[in-house]
Amino acid sequence: MRLTDEDKSILDGNRGEAARIALSVLVDLGELFDAPELMKVSQVHIDATLYMVEAGLEFAEKMVDWGGTVAVPTSLNPSAIDLQRWEAYRVPAEILDRHKRLEEAYLNMRATPTWTCAPYQHGIVPRFGEQIAWGESNAIAFANSIIGARTNRYADLMDICAAIIGKVPKFGLHLTENRKAGMLIQLNDITSTMLADDAIYPLLGYLLGEMAGDQVAALTGIPKNVKIDSLKGFCAAAASSGAVGLCHLVGITPEAQTLEMCLHGSKPQMVLEITPQAIRRTEEKLRSVKSDGVDLVVCGCPHYSMAELIRLVQLIHGKKVHSSVVFWIFTNRTVYAWIKNNGILADLSAAGVMVFTDGCPLQYPRETWHFNAAMTDSAKFANYCFSQRGLDAVYGSIEDCVETAVRGKIRRKEAPWHLK
Ligand code: F3S
């Protein structure tokens, strides 16, 4: 790789040990991918915020000991826990200690305590064409596909290195030629009534992820007036069933206003379609719960927006969560402050809904919560729930989640794609 004089000076240790280590990791990454040089990024989103193993904590603390601070605005993905309401979340002392140490390390690095996996809604939001380095698969897919910013799928710890240096190797989705769609996915027999139902978008995303894998795909047929939260659910699902970093939603993705634009003038190598039958099969796949009972309902994966909380409070108005069910919502600190001020939080609490910030419901403490089955309006959560936590799950709309939480029994409304 061609290195600038500044890069060489950092590698010689002139900006301290943290910067030397961080840059040497980035250079190794660049050499692995034959990148010609490093390039500047304007911001970073760190995904290495969950305590998984001791090594992750040790890496963050070592970087602080060695004088590491972020060189560009840097936001943080969720911790595993609610860092403020950890008592209500029944966080065991040992887990709390690890996460508090991680929190301290990132704050000492001068990262921004966003603690959210939807930083594109409340974080340091990039613009079209901006070169960034983000971790967290749903955020990466959203940044590339919906905003048109440019990032690779940066792995944990690599994101810390990028933040300390403010640069990444020039490769992958940072380059125009690698953003070309090689595959075209079309909607077949999917009606406008189906597309008006918010619950279809995570299912479409899940199917697209399965079809695309790690390839860049173009999807036609998504209406231009689709809600931003539907796109959030779509991207989260696509990046969990496949390794999707970018998919072009034709007419929505800024660099795919037409199909020709994202195919870069060539023909797709493969054309696939999504049908109502495929959507029904996906729903079945996202149900491992065998009986009609659940004891946990989870929304906010990725973190809920203000619009989603308004919808939720409207749906639960006058009702109460069943005594056999725990109903969790996860959101970010900004939205939490708003709903605390405007009374939504009080209404949700009165209905028996527990609202948390900072954390990731997939990482809930199993030592203190003993669930048998969960319902969620997140295809990502339903997809990972059994494989990562051994907990059966079922996907449903937000309406299904509220009704299920209130009745204490699974309720699924008839969706338009069930009738085809
Ligand atoms: Fe966010 Fe955790 Fe879901 S990080 S996207 S809430 S799995």
Short mmCIF file of C-alpha atoms and ligand atoms in Angstrom, two decimals:
data_model
loop_
_atom_site.label_atom_id
_atom_site.label_comp_id
_atom_site.label_asym_id
_atom_site.label_seq_id
_atom_site.Cartn_x
_atom_site.Cartn_y
_atom_site.Cartn_z
CA MET A 1 0.00 0.00 0.00
CA ARG A 2 1.08 3.53 -0.69
CA LEU A 3 1.40 5.32 2.62
CA THR A 4 1.59 9.07 3.17
CA ASP A 5 4.35 10.65 5.25
CA GLU A 6 1.77 11.12 8.00
CA ASP A 7 0.83 7.40 7.87
CA LYS A 8 4.51 6.45 8.10
CA SER A 9 5.05 8.79 11.01
CA ILE A 10 2.10 7.22 12.86
CA LEU A 11 3.52 3.75 12.18
CA ASP A 12 6.81 4.99 13.66
CA GLY A 13 4.93 5.71 16.87
CA ASN A 14 4.94 9.50 16.65
CA ARG A 15 1.22 9.73 17.51
CA GLY A 16 1.40 7.26 20.36
CA GLU A 17 1.00 3.53 20.78
CA ALA A 18 -2.80 3.37 20.26
CA ALA A 19 -2.53 5.11 16.88
CA ARG A 20 0.45 2.95 15.89
CA ILE A 21 -1.42 -0.28 16.64
CA ALA A 22 -4.66 0.98 15.04
CA LEU A 23 -2.94 1.99 11.84
CA SER A 24 -0.94 -1.22 11.58
CA VAL A 25 -4.23 -3.19 11.81
CA LEU A 26 -5.77 -1.04 9.06
CA VAL A 27 -2.70 -1.48 6.85
CA ASP A 28 -2.92 -5.27 7.30
CA LEU A 29 -6.59 -5.13 6.33
CA GLY A 30 -5.80 -3.03 3.27
CA GLU A 31 -3.04 -5.40 2.15
CA LEU A 32 -5.41 -8.34 2.54
CA PHE A 33 -7.85 -6.68 0.14
CA ASP A 34 -5.19 -5.22 -2.22
CA ALA A 35 -6.22 -1.66 -1.37
CA PRO A 36 -3.88 0.84 -3.04
CA GLU A 37 -3.95 3.31 -0.15
CA LEU A 38 -5.84 4.56 2.87
CA MET A 39 -8.67 7.07 2.58
CA LYS A 40 -10.25 9.49 5.04
CA VAL A 41 -13.64 8.81 6.58
CA SER A 42 -15.74 11.57 8.10
CA GLN A 43 -17.26 9.47 10.90
CA VAL A 44 -17.30 6.02 12.50
CA HIS A 45 -19.97 3.90 14.19
CA ILE A 46 -18.47 1.40 16.64
CA ASP A 47 -20.19 -1.98 16.95
CA ALA A 48 -17.73 -3.43 19.47
CA THR A 49 -19.88 -2.10 22.31
CA LEU A 50 -21.29 -5.36 23.63
CA TYR A 51 -19.24 -7.24 26.14
CA MET A 52 -18.84 -10.62 24.44
CA VAL A 53 -15.46 -11.86 25.59
CA GLU A 54 -12.70 -10.47 27.78
CA ALA A 55 -10.53 -9.71 24.73
CA GLY A 56 -12.93 -7.04 23.45
CA LEU A 57 -12.90 -5.22 26.77
CA GLU A 58 -9.15 -5.60 27.07
CA PHE A 59 -8.62 -4.15 23.56
CA ALA A 60 -10.74 -1.06 24.34
CA GLU A 61 -9.06 -0.49 27.72
CA LYS A 62 -5.58 -0.99 26.28
CA MET A 63 -6.30 1.59 23.58
CA VAL A 64 -7.27 4.07 26.30
CA ASP A 65 -4.15 3.24 28.34
CA TRP A 66 -2.08 3.86 25.21
CA GLY A 67 -3.67 7.30 24.72
CA GLY A 68 -6.23 6.41 22.07
CA THR A 69 -8.90 9.01 21.28
CA VAL A 70 -11.19 9.16 18.28
CA ALA A 71 -10.01 11.30 15.37
CA VAL A 72 -13.48 11.78 13.84
CA PRO A 73 -17.05 11.94 15.23
CA THR A 74 -17.78 8.43 16.47
CA SER A 75 -21.12 7.01 17.57
CA LEU A 76 -21.68 3.86 19.61
CA ASN A 77 -23.88 0.83 18.95
CA PRO A 78 -25.90 -0.58 21.87
CA SER A 79 -24.37 -2.07 24.93
CA ALA A 80 -25.87 -5.42 25.92
CA ILE A 81 -27.72 -3.74 28.78
CA ASP A 82 -29.56 -0.57 29.72
CA LEU A 83 -26.64 1.33 31.24
CA GLN A 84 -28.98 3.56 33.25
CA ARG A 85 -31.95 1.34 34.16
CA TRP A 86 -29.89 -1.79 34.78
CA GLU A 87 -31.73 -2.60 38.00
CA ALA A 88 -35.11 -2.83 36.23
CA TYR A 89 -33.38 -4.89 33.54
CA ARG A 90 -32.11 -7.23 36.28
CA VAL A 91 -28.49 -7.07 35.19
CA PRO A 92 -26.24 -9.34 37.27
CA ALA A 93 -23.43 -7.48 39.05
CA GLU A 94 -20.61 -9.13 37.10
CA ILE A 95 -22.16 -8.30 33.71
CA LEU A 96 -22.85 -4.75 34.86
CA ASP A 97 -19.23 -4.29 35.88
CA ARG A 98 -17.92 -5.40 32.46
CA HIS A 99 -20.29 -3.07 30.62
CA LYS A 100 -19.56 -0.13 32.85
CA ARG A 101 -15.84 -0.65 32.14
CA LEU A 102 -16.53 -0.74 28.38
CA GLU A 103 -18.65 2.42 28.70
CA GLU A 104 -15.85 4.17 30.54
CA ALA A 105 -13.30 3.11 27.93
CA TYR A 106 -15.34 4.50 25.02
CA LEU A 107 -16.14 7.74 26.82
CA ASN A 108 -12.45 8.13 27.60
CA MET A 109 -11.78 7.73 23.88
CA ARG A 110 -14.24 10.64 23.37
CA ALA A 111 -16.79 8.59 21.48
CA THR A 112 -20.38 9.92 21.46
CA PRO A 113 -22.65 7.94 23.84
CA THR A 114 -25.45 7.27 21.35
CA TRP A 115 -25.74 3.58 22.33
CA THR A 116 -28.09 2.89 19.46
CA CYS A 117 -28.22 0.53 16.48
CA ALA A 118 -30.24 3.05 14.46
CA PRO A 119 -27.66 5.88 14.40
CA TYR A 120 -29.10 7.00 11.06
CA GLN A 121 -32.23 8.14 12.95
CA HIS A 122 -30.64 9.64 16.05
CA GLY A 123 -26.91 9.82 15.79
CA ILE A 124 -24.26 11.41 13.63
CA VAL A 125 -26.11 11.08 10.36
CA PRO A 126 -24.08 11.01 7.12
CA ARG A 127 -25.22 12.38 3.77
CA PHE A 128 -25.31 10.93 0.26
CA GLY A 129 -21.85 9.99 -1.00
CA GLU A 130 -20.10 10.51 2.35
CA GLN A 131 -17.27 8.06 3.08
CA ILE A 132 -17.79 6.58 6.53
CA ALA A 133 -16.73 3.48 8.51
CA TRP A 134 -19.66 1.84 10.25
CA GLY A 135 -20.05 -1.39 12.16
CA GLU A 136 -23.50 -2.98 12.94
CA SER A 137 -25.00 -4.79 9.98
CA ASN A 138 -28.42 -3.09 9.89
CA ALA A 139 -26.85 0.37 10.11
CA ILE A 140 -24.37 -0.44 7.34
CA ALA A 141 -27.13 -1.68 5.02
CA PHE A 142 -29.21 1.42 5.81
CA ALA A 143 -26.31 3.85 5.33
CA ASN A 144 -25.36 2.38 1.94
CA SER A 145 -28.81 1.54 0.60
CA ILE A 146 -31.06 4.30 1.89
CA ILE A 147 -28.75 7.26 2.49
CA GLY A 148 -26.20 6.41 -0.19
CA ALA A 149 -23.25 6.94 2.16
CA ARG A 150 -20.35 4.54 1.62
CA THR A 151 -19.08 1.99 4.10
CA ASN A 152 -17.92 -1.59 4.15
CA ARG A 153 -19.23 -4.03 6.76
CA TYR A 154 -16.56 -3.20 9.32
CA ALA A 155 -15.94 -5.82 11.96
CA ASP A 156 -15.65 -5.28 15.71
CA LEU A 157 -12.29 -3.79 16.78
CA MET A 158 -11.57 -2.73 13.19
CA ASP A 159 -14.14 0.00 13.84
CA ILE A 160 -12.15 1.22 16.87
CA CYS A 161 -8.99 1.36 14.75
CA ALA A 162 -10.82 3.38 12.06
CA ALA A 163 -12.12 5.80 14.70
CA ILE A 164 -8.66 6.39 16.19
CA ILE A 165 -7.08 7.03 12.78
CA GLY A 166 -10.02 8.52 10.85
CA LYS A 167 -9.04 6.46 7.82
CA VAL A 168 -9.75 3.05 6.27
CA PRO A 169 -8.27 1.17 3.32
CA LYS A 170 -9.73 2.19 -0.04
CA PHE A 171 -11.62 -0.93 -1.09
CA GLY A 172 -15.01 -2.61 -1.35
CA LEU A 173 -18.14 -0.50 -1.13
CA HIS A 174 -16.14 2.72 -0.80
CA LEU A 175 -15.50 2.46 -4.56
CA THR A 176 -18.14 3.19 -7.21
CA GLU A 177 -17.30 0.13 -9.33
CA ASN A 178 -18.04 -2.22 -6.43
CA ARG A 179 -21.49 -0.70 -5.87
CA LYS A 180 -22.84 -1.99 -9.17
CA ALA A 181 -25.82 -4.37 -8.85
CA GLY A 182 -25.13 -7.79 -10.33
CA MET A 183 -28.51 -9.28 -9.49
CA LEU A 184 -32.06 -8.05 -10.09
CA ILE A 185 -34.91 -9.01 -7.77
CA GLN A 186 -38.46 -8.22 -8.86
CA LEU A 187 -41.75 -8.34 -6.98
CA ASN A 188 -44.23 -10.66 -8.65
CA ASP A 189 -47.91 -10.54 -7.73
CA ILE A 190 -47.16 -8.33 -4.70
CA THR A 191 -50.07 -5.88 -4.64
CA SER A 192 -50.18 -2.28 -3.46
CA THR A 193 -52.39 -3.44 -0.55
CA MET A 194 -49.59 -5.75 0.57
CA LEU A 195 -47.03 -2.98 0.20
CA ALA A 196 -49.19 -0.68 2.33
CA ASP A 197 -48.77 -3.10 5.26
CA ASP A 198 -45.66 -2.18 7.28
CA ALA A 199 -45.16 -5.81 8.34
CA ILE A 200 -44.22 -6.87 4.81
CA TYR A 201 -40.93 -4.96 4.72
CA PRO A 202 -38.90 -7.05 7.20
CA LEU A 203 -40.15 -10.14 5.32
CA LEU A 204 -39.06 -8.69 1.98
CA GLY A 205 -35.70 -7.79 3.50
CA TYR A 206 -35.25 -11.29 4.87
CA LEU A 207 -35.97 -12.79 1.42
CA LEU A 208 -33.63 -10.36 -0.29
CA GLY A 209 -30.84 -11.22 2.15
CA GLU A 210 -31.29 -14.92 1.46
CA MET A 211 -31.18 -14.36 -2.29
CA ALA A 212 -28.36 -11.83 -2.38
CA GLY A 213 -25.97 -13.25 0.24
CA ASP A 214 -22.99 -10.91 0.02
CA GLN A 215 -23.78 -9.71 -3.51
CA VAL A 216 -25.11 -6.26 -4.41
CA ALA A 217 -28.71 -6.68 -5.59
CA ALA A 218 -31.24 -4.29 -7.11
CA LEU A 219 -34.86 -4.57 -5.98
CA THR A 220 -37.68 -3.02 -7.98
CA GLY A 221 -41.27 -2.37 -6.94
CA ILE A 222 -40.88 -0.72 -3.53
CA PRO A 223 -43.12 2.38 -3.39
CA LYS A 224 -41.35 5.71 -3.05
CA ASN A 225 -43.50 6.72 -0.10
CA VAL A 226 -42.38 3.75 2.02
CA LYS A 227 -41.87 4.74 5.68
CA ILE A 228 -38.36 5.19 7.00
CA ASP A 229 -39.10 2.68 9.79
CA SER A 230 -40.16 0.10 7.20
CA LEU A 231 -36.82 0.62 5.45
CA LYS A 232 -35.12 0.17 8.82
CA GLY A 233 -36.84 -3.20 9.33
CA PHE A 234 -36.08 -4.18 5.74
CA CYS A 235 -32.35 -3.43 6.03
CA ALA A 236 -32.04 -5.13 9.43
CA ALA A 237 -33.63 -8.32 8.09
CA ALA A 238 -31.61 -8.29 4.85
CA ALA A 239 -28.35 -7.91 6.74
CA SER A 240 -29.24 -10.78 9.08
CA SER A 241 -30.40 -13.44 6.60
CA GLY A 242 -27.58 -12.49 4.22
CA ALA A 243 -24.32 -10.55 4.43
CA VAL A 244 -25.93 -7.58 2.69
CA GLY A 245 -23.91 -4.37 2.83
CA LEU A 246 -25.71 -2.58 0.01
CA CYS A 247 -28.87 -3.26 -1.95
CA HIS A 248 -30.35 -0.82 -4.40
CA LEU A 249 -34.03 -0.09 -3.87
CA VAL A 250 -34.76 1.32 -7.29
CA GLY A 251 -36.34 4.78 -7.03
CA ILE A 252 -35.31 5.12 -3.36
CA THR A 253 -31.54 4.54 -3.14
CA PRO A 254 -30.00 7.86 -4.25
CA GLU A 255 -27.63 6.22 -6.72
CA ALA A 256 -30.42 3.97 -8.09
CA GLN A 257 -33.09 6.38 -9.18
CA THR A 258 -33.42 4.13 -12.24
CA LEU A 259 -32.50 0.48 -12.70
CA GLU A 260 -29.93 1.44 -15.34
CA MET A 261 -28.15 3.67 -12.84
CA CYS A 262 -27.40 0.85 -10.39
CA LEU A 263 -26.61 -1.71 -13.10
CA HIS A 264 -24.04 0.78 -14.40
CA GLY A 265 -25.39 0.25 -17.91
CA SER A 266 -24.97 -3.55 -18.02
CA LYS A 267 -27.43 -6.42 -17.79
CA PRO A 268 -28.01 -8.25 -14.47
CA GLN A 269 -26.27 -11.63 -14.24
CA MET A 270 -29.30 -13.10 -12.51
CA VAL A 271 -33.00 -12.19 -12.25
CA LEU A 272 -35.04 -13.52 -9.31
CA GLU A 273 -38.52 -12.79 -8.02
CA ILE A 274 -40.37 -12.51 -4.74
CA THR A 275 -43.94 -13.85 -4.62
CA PRO A 276 -46.66 -13.92 -1.94
CA GLN A 277 -45.91 -17.65 -1.50
CA ALA A 278 -42.28 -16.85 -0.71
CA ILE A 279 -43.40 -14.25 1.84
CA ARG A 280 -45.65 -16.80 3.54
CA ARG A 281 -42.81 -19.33 3.63
CA THR A 282 -40.56 -16.71 5.23
CA GLU A 283 -43.13 -16.03 7.92
CA GLU A 284 -43.26 -19.75 8.68
CA LYS A 285 -39.47 -19.84 8.86
CA LEU A 286 -39.58 -16.99 11.38
CA ARG A 287 -41.80 -18.98 13.73
CA SER A 288 -40.15 -21.56 15.96
CA VAL A 289 -42.77 -21.19 18.74
CA LYS A 290 -44.82 -24.39 18.75
CA SER A 291 -47.70 -23.53 21.09
CA ASP A 292 -49.90 -20.42 21.16
CA GLY A 293 -48.24 -18.90 24.21
CA VAL A 294 -45.38 -16.44 24.60
CA ASP A 295 -44.07 -14.85 27.76
CA LEU A 296 -41.98 -12.11 26.15
CA VAL A 297 -42.89 -9.51 23.53
CA VAL A 298 -40.00 -7.41 22.19
CA CYS A 299 -40.05 -4.38 19.90
CA GLY A 300 -37.19 -2.05 19.05
CA CYS A 301 -34.71 -4.22 17.17
CA PRO A 302 -33.33 -1.96 15.70
CA HIS A 303 -34.19 0.71 18.25
CA TYR A 304 -37.66 2.21 18.00
CA SER A 305 -38.20 5.70 16.61
CA MET A 306 -40.64 8.34 17.87
CA ALA A 307 -43.11 7.39 15.10
CA GLU A 308 -43.06 3.75 16.19
CA LEU A 309 -43.63 4.69 19.83
CA ILE A 310 -46.57 6.91 18.89
CA ARG A 311 -48.10 4.00 16.96
CA LEU A 312 -47.50 1.70 19.91
CA VAL A 313 -49.10 3.99 22.48
CA GLN A 314 -52.13 4.41 20.20
CA LEU A 315 -52.51 0.65 19.82
CA ILE A 316 -52.22 -0.10 23.53
CA HIS A 317 -54.47 2.76 24.66
CA GLY A 318 -57.04 1.50 27.17
CA LYS A 319 -55.43 -1.96 27.38
CA LYS A 320 -53.00 -3.67 29.76
CA VAL A 321 -50.19 -6.17 29.25
CA HIS A 322 -51.26 -9.63 30.44
CA SER A 323 -49.79 -10.75 33.78
CA SER A 324 -48.06 -13.72 32.10
CA VAL A 325 -46.19 -11.52 29.59
CA VAL A 326 -43.21 -9.15 29.77
CA PHE A 327 -43.38 -6.45 27.06
CA TRP A 328 -40.06 -4.72 26.27
CA ILE A 329 -39.40 -1.77 24.01
CA PHE A 330 -35.87 -0.63 23.18
CA THR A 331 -35.12 2.87 21.96
CA ASN A 332 -32.36 5.46 22.10
CA ARG A 333 -31.75 8.07 24.78
CA THR A 334 -33.04 10.98 22.67
CA VAL A 335 -36.43 9.41 21.98
CA TYR A 336 -36.63 8.25 25.61
CA ALA A 337 -36.20 11.84 26.79
CA TRP A 338 -38.94 12.99 24.41
CA ILE A 339 -41.46 10.34 25.51
CA LYS A 340 -40.65 11.09 29.13
CA ASN A 341 -41.54 14.73 28.50
CA ASN A 342 -44.65 14.22 26.39
CA GLY A 343 -46.39 11.60 28.56
CA ILE A 344 -46.01 8.60 26.23
CA LEU A 345 -43.63 6.90 28.65
CA ALA A 346 -46.12 7.30 31.52
CA ASP A 347 -48.93 5.85 29.37
CA LEU A 348 -46.79 2.88 28.30
CA SER A 349 -45.68 2.22 31.88
CA ALA A 350 -49.30 2.36 33.08
CA ALA A 351 -50.16 -0.25 30.43
CA GLY A 352 -47.34 -2.47 31.71
CA VAL A 353 -44.82 -1.86 28.91
CA MET A 354 -41.16 -1.60 29.98
CA VAL A 355 -39.08 0.87 27.94
CA PHE A 356 -35.29 0.57 27.91
CA THR A 357 -32.46 2.44 26.21
CA ASP A 358 -28.82 1.66 25.38
CA GLY A 359 -29.23 -2.11 25.22
CA CYS A 360 -29.81 -4.95 22.81
CA PRO A 361 -32.74 -7.23 23.69
CA LEU A 362 -31.03 -10.17 22.03
CA GLN A 363 -28.42 -10.01 24.80
CA TYR A 364 -30.93 -10.03 27.69
CA PRO A 365 -29.56 -11.58 30.90
CA ARG A 366 -30.72 -15.20 30.90
CA GLU A 367 -29.62 -15.59 34.50
CA THR A 368 -32.42 -13.31 35.70
CA TRP A 369 -35.13 -13.60 33.01
CA HIS A 370 -36.44 -17.09 32.27
CA PHE A 371 -38.52 -16.93 29.11
CA ASN A 372 -39.97 -19.78 27.06
CA ALA A 373 -41.02 -18.01 23.89
CA ALA A 374 -41.00 -14.51 22.39
CA MET A 375 -42.96 -12.49 19.85
CA THR A 376 -41.37 -9.61 17.99
CA ASP A 377 -42.04 -7.25 15.11
CA SER A 378 -38.37 -7.60 14.08
CA ALA A 379 -37.46 -10.26 11.50
CA LYS A 380 -33.84 -9.82 12.62
CA PHE A 381 -34.68 -10.64 16.24
CA ALA A 382 -36.89 -13.59 15.22
CA ASN A 383 -34.10 -14.85 12.97
CA TYR A 384 -31.39 -14.75 15.65
CA CYS A 385 -33.46 -15.46 18.75
CA PHE A 386 -33.26 -19.25 18.78
CA SER A 387 -29.80 -19.59 17.19
CA GLN A 388 -28.17 -17.06 19.55
CA ARG A 389 -30.25 -17.36 22.72
CA GLY A 390 -32.03 -20.72 22.47
CA LEU A 391 -35.37 -18.91 22.79
CA ASP A 392 -38.24 -19.79 20.42
CA ALA A 393 -39.68 -16.79 18.61
CA VAL A 394 -42.44 -15.74 16.27
CA TYR A 395 -42.54 -12.73 13.97
CA GLY A 396 -45.64 -10.53 13.81
CA SER A 397 -46.73 -6.97 13.10
CA ILE A 398 -46.75 -4.31 15.80
CA GLU A 399 -50.53 -4.84 16.03
CA ASP A 400 -49.93 -8.58 16.57
CA CYS A 401 -47.33 -7.79 19.25
CA VAL A 402 -49.72 -5.55 21.18
CA GLU A 403 -52.66 -7.95 20.94
CA THR A 404 -50.44 -10.89 21.92
CA ALA A 405 -49.05 -9.00 24.90
CA VAL A 406 -52.56 -8.06 26.03
CA ARG A 407 -54.15 -11.50 25.57
CA GLY A 408 -51.16 -13.57 26.73
CA LYS A 409 -51.69 -15.78 23.66
CA ILE A 410 -50.29 -15.45 20.17
CA ARG A 411 -52.54 -13.45 17.90
CA ARG A 412 -51.77 -13.05 14.20
CA LYS A 413 -54.00 -10.91 12.06
CA GLU A 414 -54.76 -11.95 8.51
CA ALA A 415 -52.25 -10.18 6.27
CA PRO A 416 -52.97 -9.42 2.59
CA TRP A 417 -50.32 -11.93 1.44
CA HIS A 418 -52.12 -14.72 3.34
CA LEU A 419 -55.11 -14.37 1.03
CA LYS A 420 -53.24 -14.95 -2.27
FE1 F3S B 1 -30.00 -3.56 17.62
FE2 F3S B 1 -29.54 -5.71 19.03
FE3 F3S B 1 -31.36 -5.71 17.18
S1 F3S B 1 -28.01 -4.25 18.33
S2 F3S B 1 -30.54 -4.37 15.64
S3 F3S B 1 -31.40 -4.47 19.02
S4 F3S B 1 -29.98 -7.39 17.62
#
